[in-house]
Amino acid sequence: MKFFLKLVFILLSLQTYSQTVNELEYELRVLRSGEKEGDKIKLARQLQDKEPFNEIAIDYIFEYYSDRDIDSVNIFFDKLTQTFPKNAEPYLLKSRFIHYLNVEYSQKKEFLNKALEIEPNNIEATYNLAEEYYRSFIYPTEVDRDVNLYNDTSLGTEFSAAIKEQDKEIKKRKEEEKAFQKEYAEKALGYFEKLWIITPNSRGIIYFPIKQLECFLKIDSADKYNLPENKNSFFPAGHFINKNQNWECDFTINYLFASESSDSSSEYITEQLQGLGESSLFQKQISDKTQIYRYTALPSFNYPICLTLEKNTKTAKLSWNIGKGAGGYSPQGIKESGHKNLTSNEWNNFRDLFEKIKYSTLPNKKYFLMTDGTTWVLEYKTSSVYEAKETNIAEKAYRESFLYLIKLAKIKLEREDAY
């Protein structure tokens, strides 16, 4: 009997160890009924044995240490750097998991520089150092343009007073940091210039902070840095950034964050449009007398809808694609498509509704933090103009024009309040 139990234990152990990396990662992500956090520490260690730098395994191990007040994170990293002395990854991991280390946040730069000593053209280390110095540069002058809801006295006078005190402290720190702004700007620009050379794919993002830093430092690089054309994209590079006329010399906006956010929006919307069988209007060649309007509605938990209205001198054609699944998740294909020609009266009614939107005055991107809602994208295309506006708060006129096209297409909405 003992032999049998021992054999079963060995077989189970072999089966567990023989699991693939993907299977082990999945097991660590899923918490089943009756299981407690930390119960799978052996699986985490096995996964790390298979892939020494696996972040899912390392994060699980560190959470295990943290929950049990086990001070072993530094020992873990010491062992990792000793085992892989010529690899930059242990220092990159240190910078990513610095919140587990009992060190000052400022040491993150030290870890990233260690990674660059080992691998001088490491993209992650270079980008993160550029970001760290850029954030320090912009901190004294950056302005939060969103309304501070926490100052609402309806939340309680004590809470409101605490927030105001916090704001005072932030303003004080900002003033103190202004003395170092030039130094931070120079270092940030140096790392961005290096990135421009070693990773051309990032140019659509780092172009904006580079131009801003050059203006601050009074550097004229002429045509050394040009915004990529994005020839194979659905959107121009940085299109969803809200820029003022003299944006390069506006030091109140974090253009690195804004361009990263724009890039993220472009990727997400592009994926959804491709899933709906749509092509790029930005790249589309059309005649001088043609204009196109495309509405895309991507509700978090309802099916995505795309409506395109193309008008030329002879016809006004409405076409639509409705997706399966939900707009907040990966595309699941198309469940319904259709098209119809509009009458002159229908076209005029649409134009009247569209004029009320005041499209040209809309920001390229308007976003409010929420967990559920709809991402709206409205594109306008002529032979010489392409514009796209993104928002998750559609104004009344916007929704009315969209719902009018829905009515013309005779699309039945399961939940009209989702659009």
XYZ file of C-alpha atoms in Angstrom:
419
model
C 0.000 0.000 0.000
C 2.817 2.390 0.921
C 4.540 1.537 -2.353
C 1.309 2.253 -4.255
C 0.820 5.657 -2.565
C 4.445 6.542 -3.191
C 4.028 5.611 -6.863
C 0.882 7.733 -7.162
C 2.719 10.685 -5.571
C 5.627 10.309 -7.993
C 3.288 10.080 -10.987
C 1.368 13.177 -9.874
C 4.622 15.046 -9.343
C 5.848 14.072 -12.808
C 2.528 15.118 -14.330
C 2.684 18.504 -12.600
C 6.276 19.109 -13.643
C 5.532 18.031 -17.208
C 2.945 20.774 -17.587
C 3.773 23.322 -20.248
C 4.601 26.943 -19.489
C 1.167 28.033 -20.757
C -0.598 25.464 -18.585
C 1.331 26.523 -15.491
C 0.634 30.205 -16.188
C -3.067 29.424 -16.532
C -3.095 27.470 -13.257
C -1.501 30.397 -11.406
C -4.031 32.874 -12.829
C -7.108 30.830 -11.883
C -8.330 30.653 -8.275
C -10.715 27.732 -7.903
C -13.288 27.132 -5.198
C -11.629 26.207 -1.906
C -8.162 27.349 -2.992
C -6.324 30.066 -1.112
C -3.811 32.586 -2.420
C -0.376 31.024 -2.138
C -1.530 27.390 -2.366
C 0.201 27.087 -5.735
C 3.631 28.263 -4.672
C 5.164 24.963 -5.823
C 3.690 25.477 -9.295
C 5.089 29.006 -9.332
C 8.558 27.725 -8.500
C 8.283 25.028 -11.182
C 7.283 27.636 -13.717
C 10.243 29.796 -12.710
C 12.537 26.761 -13.054
C 11.303 26.377 -16.638
C 11.506 30.118 -17.366
C 13.760 31.931 -14.853
C 12.436 35.377 -15.873
C 8.734 34.475 -16.109
C 6.865 37.464 -14.628
C 3.718 35.535 -13.733
C 5.751 33.102 -11.640
C 7.849 35.838 -10.037
C 4.805 37.964 -9.216
C 3.121 34.963 -7.577
C 6.248 34.177 -5.548
C 6.558 37.788 -4.383
C 2.881 37.950 -3.434
C 3.452 34.781 -1.428
C 6.406 36.411 0.364
C 4.463 39.628 0.947
C 1.343 37.940 2.369
C 3.472 35.962 4.814
C 5.946 38.744 5.676
C 8.824 36.679 4.312
C 11.761 39.001 3.574
C 13.263 37.021 0.709
C 12.804 39.252 -2.326
C 16.333 40.659 -2.187
C 17.750 37.153 -1.716
C 15.718 36.032 -4.745
C 17.204 38.792 -6.912
C 20.743 38.277 -5.599
C 20.525 34.645 -6.665
C 19.075 35.606 -10.060
C 21.818 38.155 -10.827
C 24.526 35.722 -9.707
C 23.089 32.945 -11.898
C 22.778 35.234 -14.942
C 25.593 37.812 -14.535
C 25.688 38.703 -18.242
C 21.927 39.095 -18.669
C 20.140 42.453 -18.312
C 16.802 40.839 -17.463
C 17.325 40.470 -13.669
C 17.869 44.235 -13.387
C 14.872 44.942 -15.609
C 12.804 42.687 -13.354
C 14.101 44.611 -10.352
C 12.857 47.827 -11.893
C 9.444 46.277 -12.653
C 9.013 44.776 -9.192
C 10.589 47.604 -7.220
C 7.440 47.903 -5.077
C 8.380 44.560 -3.482
C 11.894 45.712 -2.640
C 12.690 47.604 0.531
C 14.378 50.451 -1.379
C 13.641 54.025 -2.466
C 11.792 54.365 -5.775
C 14.677 56.490 -7.059
C 16.789 53.306 -7.222
C 14.769 52.249 -10.240
C 17.104 54.371 -12.396
C 20.084 52.542 -10.866
C 18.641 49.145 -11.864
C 17.902 50.366 -15.389
C 21.427 51.743 -15.776
C 22.822 48.384 -14.605
C 20.804 46.740 -17.366
C 22.304 49.180 -19.903
C 25.822 48.419 -18.689
C 25.227 44.784 -19.624
C 23.200 45.482 -22.776
C 23.866 49.073 -24.009
C 21.047 49.068 -26.593
C 18.399 47.465 -24.416
C 15.143 49.082 -25.557
C 13.154 48.581 -22.348
C 15.844 50.090 -20.123
C 16.372 53.039 -22.470
C 12.643 53.716 -22.812
C 12.042 53.494 -19.063
C 14.916 55.858 -18.296
C 13.571 58.307 -20.880
C 10.155 58.028 -19.257
C 11.498 58.489 -15.710
C 13.428 61.644 -16.584
C 10.630 62.980 -18.791
C 8.080 62.563 -15.982
C 10.427 64.421 -13.641
C 10.788 67.164 -16.274
C 7.062 67.650 -16.833
C 6.031 67.311 -13.173
C 6.529 70.977 -12.105
C 4.424 72.393 -14.960
C 1.964 69.619 -15.824
C -1.672 70.586 -15.309
C -4.556 68.189 -14.731
C -7.256 69.479 -17.066
C -9.920 67.176 -15.635
C -12.325 68.544 -13.051
C -11.224 67.440 -9.580
C -14.352 65.712 -8.350
C -12.746 65.154 -4.963
C -13.124 68.849 -4.185
C -16.883 68.399 -4.246
C -18.039 69.332 -0.731
C -20.961 66.897 -1.047
C -18.416 64.163 -0.354
C -17.910 65.615 3.116
C -16.104 68.662 4.442
C -13.364 66.609 6.140
C -12.594 64.692 2.958
C -12.634 67.894 0.901
C -10.293 69.619 3.370
C -7.860 66.675 3.265
C -7.756 66.800 -0.529
C -7.078 70.547 -0.484
C -4.174 70.012 1.911
C -2.831 67.344 -0.391
C -3.103 69.757 -3.345
C -1.082 72.343 -1.394
C 1.655 69.791 -0.740
C 1.750 68.841 -4.415
C 2.072 72.498 -5.459
C 4.918 72.937 -2.987
C 6.783 69.898 -4.384
C 6.239 71.156 -7.932
C 7.856 74.492 -7.077
C 10.826 72.727 -5.503
C 11.337 70.557 -8.604
C 11.396 73.492 -11.050
C 15.074 74.083 -10.267
C 15.937 70.664 -11.763
C 13.668 70.853 -14.820
C 16.468 71.685 -17.292
C 18.668 68.837 -16.022
C 15.792 66.349 -16.306
C 14.919 67.629 -19.791
C 18.486 67.138 -21.047
C 18.681 63.582 -19.732
C 15.237 62.665 -21.050
C 16.056 64.037 -24.502
C 19.308 62.056 -24.586
C 17.499 58.777 -23.988
C 14.713 59.647 -26.469
C 17.303 60.443 -29.148
C 18.904 57.066 -28.533
C 15.491 55.374 -28.809
C 14.887 57.125 -32.131
C 17.902 55.254 -33.505
C 17.570 51.824 -31.878
C 13.787 51.361 -32.173
C 12.203 53.093 -35.190
C 8.840 51.507 -34.288
C 8.550 53.863 -31.306
C 8.977 57.066 -33.318
C 5.247 57.715 -33.588
C 5.131 57.912 -29.777
C 8.416 59.592 -28.810
C 8.244 62.260 -31.543
C 5.914 64.390 -29.407
C 7.953 64.538 -26.178
C 11.121 65.050 -28.259
C 9.715 68.172 -29.931
C 8.457 69.442 -26.571
C 11.854 68.916 -24.912
C 13.645 70.622 -27.813
C 11.438 73.695 -27.421
C 12.079 73.804 -23.683
C 15.844 73.499 -24.211
C 15.762 75.938 -27.181
C 17.158 73.347 -29.589
C 16.362 73.503 -33.304
C 17.001 70.120 -34.908
C 15.342 71.161 -38.193
C 14.173 68.025 -40.000
C 16.121 65.541 -37.890
C 12.901 64.178 -36.352
C 9.799 63.741 -38.504
C 6.469 62.195 -37.582
C 6.043 58.789 -39.310
C 3.414 58.720 -42.049
C 1.738 55.517 -40.774
C 1.109 54.391 -44.358
C -0.327 51.014 -43.348
C -2.370 52.266 -40.422
C -6.029 53.102 -39.840
C -5.050 56.393 -38.151
C -2.268 58.995 -38.436
C 0.436 58.752 -35.748
C -0.597 60.559 -32.592
C -4.003 61.425 -34.023
C -5.869 61.038 -30.718
C -3.714 63.627 -28.945
C -5.435 66.942 -28.231
C -2.813 69.477 -29.306
C -2.873 73.259 -29.116
C -1.616 75.311 -32.070
C 1.805 75.832 -30.484
C 1.797 72.450 -28.777
C 5.570 71.912 -28.911
C 6.081 74.720 -26.385
C 3.188 73.750 -24.123
C 4.803 72.335 -20.970
C 1.531 71.697 -19.160
C 0.790 68.446 -21.017
C 2.519 65.094 -20.585
C 2.935 64.289 -24.277
C 4.541 60.934 -23.623
C 1.437 59.745 -21.778
C -0.819 61.387 -24.375
C 0.966 59.716 -27.302
C 1.025 56.320 -25.558
C -2.714 56.686 -24.935
C -3.282 57.682 -28.573
C -1.305 54.672 -29.773
C -3.285 52.369 -27.478
C -6.584 53.797 -28.804
C -5.425 53.352 -32.394
C -4.512 49.701 -31.815
C -7.782 48.884 -30.031
C -10.040 50.651 -32.568
C -8.094 49.208 -35.515
C -8.525 45.674 -34.154
C -12.269 46.240 -33.727
C -12.708 47.760 -37.201
C -10.794 44.921 -38.833
C -12.960 42.459 -36.895
C -15.993 44.189 -38.415
C -14.548 43.786 -41.916
C -13.818 47.506 -42.279
C -10.942 49.084 -44.193
C -8.887 52.182 -43.394
C -10.580 55.464 -44.329
C -7.316 57.251 -43.575
C -5.633 55.375 -46.454
C -8.651 55.320 -48.769
C -8.376 57.222 -52.055
C -11.662 58.957 -52.984
C -12.795 61.504 -55.567
C -13.023 65.242 -54.942
C -16.814 65.120 -54.767
C -17.074 62.260 -52.249
C -17.420 62.499 -48.485
C -17.603 59.653 -45.989
C -18.907 59.521 -42.410
C -18.201 56.430 -40.316
C -19.689 55.833 -36.859
C -18.240 53.033 -34.746
C -19.878 52.129 -31.436
C -18.021 49.694 -29.157
C -20.064 48.984 -26.000
C -18.193 47.106 -23.268
C -20.758 44.313 -23.000
C -22.869 44.603 -26.169
C -22.219 43.939 -29.816
C -20.140 46.443 -31.818
C -21.758 48.370 -34.675
C -20.195 50.237 -37.575
C -22.247 52.534 -39.830
C -20.739 54.139 -42.933
C -22.433 56.816 -45.012
C -20.793 57.637 -48.343
C -22.089 60.613 -50.331
C -21.172 61.651 -53.856
C -22.890 63.774 -56.498
C -25.280 60.977 -57.479
C -26.012 58.845 -54.428
C -25.890 58.617 -50.661
C -25.203 55.045 -49.591
C -25.498 53.714 -46.047
C -23.747 50.434 -45.159
C -23.343 48.674 -41.845
C -21.599 45.803 -40.100
C -22.672 44.365 -36.746
C -20.259 42.194 -34.814
C -20.700 39.188 -32.633
C -19.598 39.272 -29.013
C -18.972 42.560 -27.212
C -17.056 45.705 -28.164
C -14.982 45.626 -24.994
C -13.427 42.273 -25.914
C -11.608 40.668 -28.834
C -13.609 40.623 -32.085
C -15.710 37.511 -32.690
C -16.568 38.088 -36.353
C -19.572 39.600 -38.142
C -23.144 38.540 -37.431
C -24.956 40.939 -39.767
C -24.187 43.255 -42.685
C -26.260 45.370 -45.035
C -26.538 48.479 -47.175
C -29.133 50.781 -48.703
C -29.337 53.942 -50.779
C -30.766 56.989 -49.020
C -33.279 59.390 -50.461
C -32.457 63.079 -50.763
C -34.732 63.775 -47.809
C -32.986 61.149 -45.639
C -29.581 62.567 -46.548
C -30.684 66.125 -45.720
C -32.098 64.969 -42.384
C -28.782 63.328 -41.547
C -26.806 66.443 -42.519
C -29.015 68.565 -40.262
C -28.371 66.199 -37.350
C -24.635 66.031 -38.090
C -24.315 69.831 -38.141
C -25.629 69.924 -34.558
C -22.639 67.824 -33.421
C -20.255 70.677 -34.346
C -17.769 68.034 -35.380
C -14.832 70.355 -36.101
C -14.883 71.667 -32.510
C -14.822 68.234 -30.874
C -11.528 67.174 -29.210
C -9.751 64.291 -30.927
C -10.117 62.322 -27.700
C -12.391 62.808 -24.721
C -12.225 60.211 -21.978
C -13.825 59.788 -18.575
C -12.688 57.027 -16.226
C -15.345 54.304 -16.036
C -15.612 50.513 -15.832
C -18.521 50.130 -18.250
C -19.572 52.222 -21.210
C -19.199 52.686 -24.945
C -16.205 53.786 -26.990
C -17.429 55.991 -29.834
C -15.402 56.797 -32.932
C -16.628 59.189 -35.609
C -14.528 59.546 -38.760
C -14.895 62.077 -41.567
C -13.163 61.711 -44.918
C -12.871 63.780 -48.110
C -10.221 63.693 -50.841
C -8.089 66.165 -48.848
C -9.238 65.787 -45.229
C -9.244 62.933 -42.728
C -10.352 63.339 -39.131
C -11.304 60.941 -36.353
C -12.815 61.710 -32.951
C -12.917 59.287 -30.032
C -14.984 59.594 -26.856
C -16.688 57.430 -24.254
C -19.238 60.160 -23.495
C -21.387 60.809 -26.577
C -23.338 64.074 -26.447
C -27.054 64.155 -27.303
C -26.586 65.373 -30.906
C -23.942 62.684 -31.520
C -26.242 59.874 -30.337
C -29.231 61.281 -32.211
C -27.392 61.226 -35.551
C -26.159 57.671 -34.853
C -29.617 56.423 -33.856
C -31.122 58.057 -36.946
C -28.841 55.924 -39.147
C -29.734 52.890 -37.022
C -33.395 53.612 -37.756
C -32.749 53.979 -41.504
C -30.878 50.644 -41.504
C -33.746 49.043 -39.531
C -31.286 47.594 -37.038
C -32.938 46.259 -33.891
C -30.897 47.086 -30.793
C -31.068 44.665 -27.883
C -30.223 47.546 -25.524
C -30.589 51.045 -26.937
C -29.189 52.512 -23.705
C -25.834 50.856 -24.520
C -25.474 53.109 -27.593
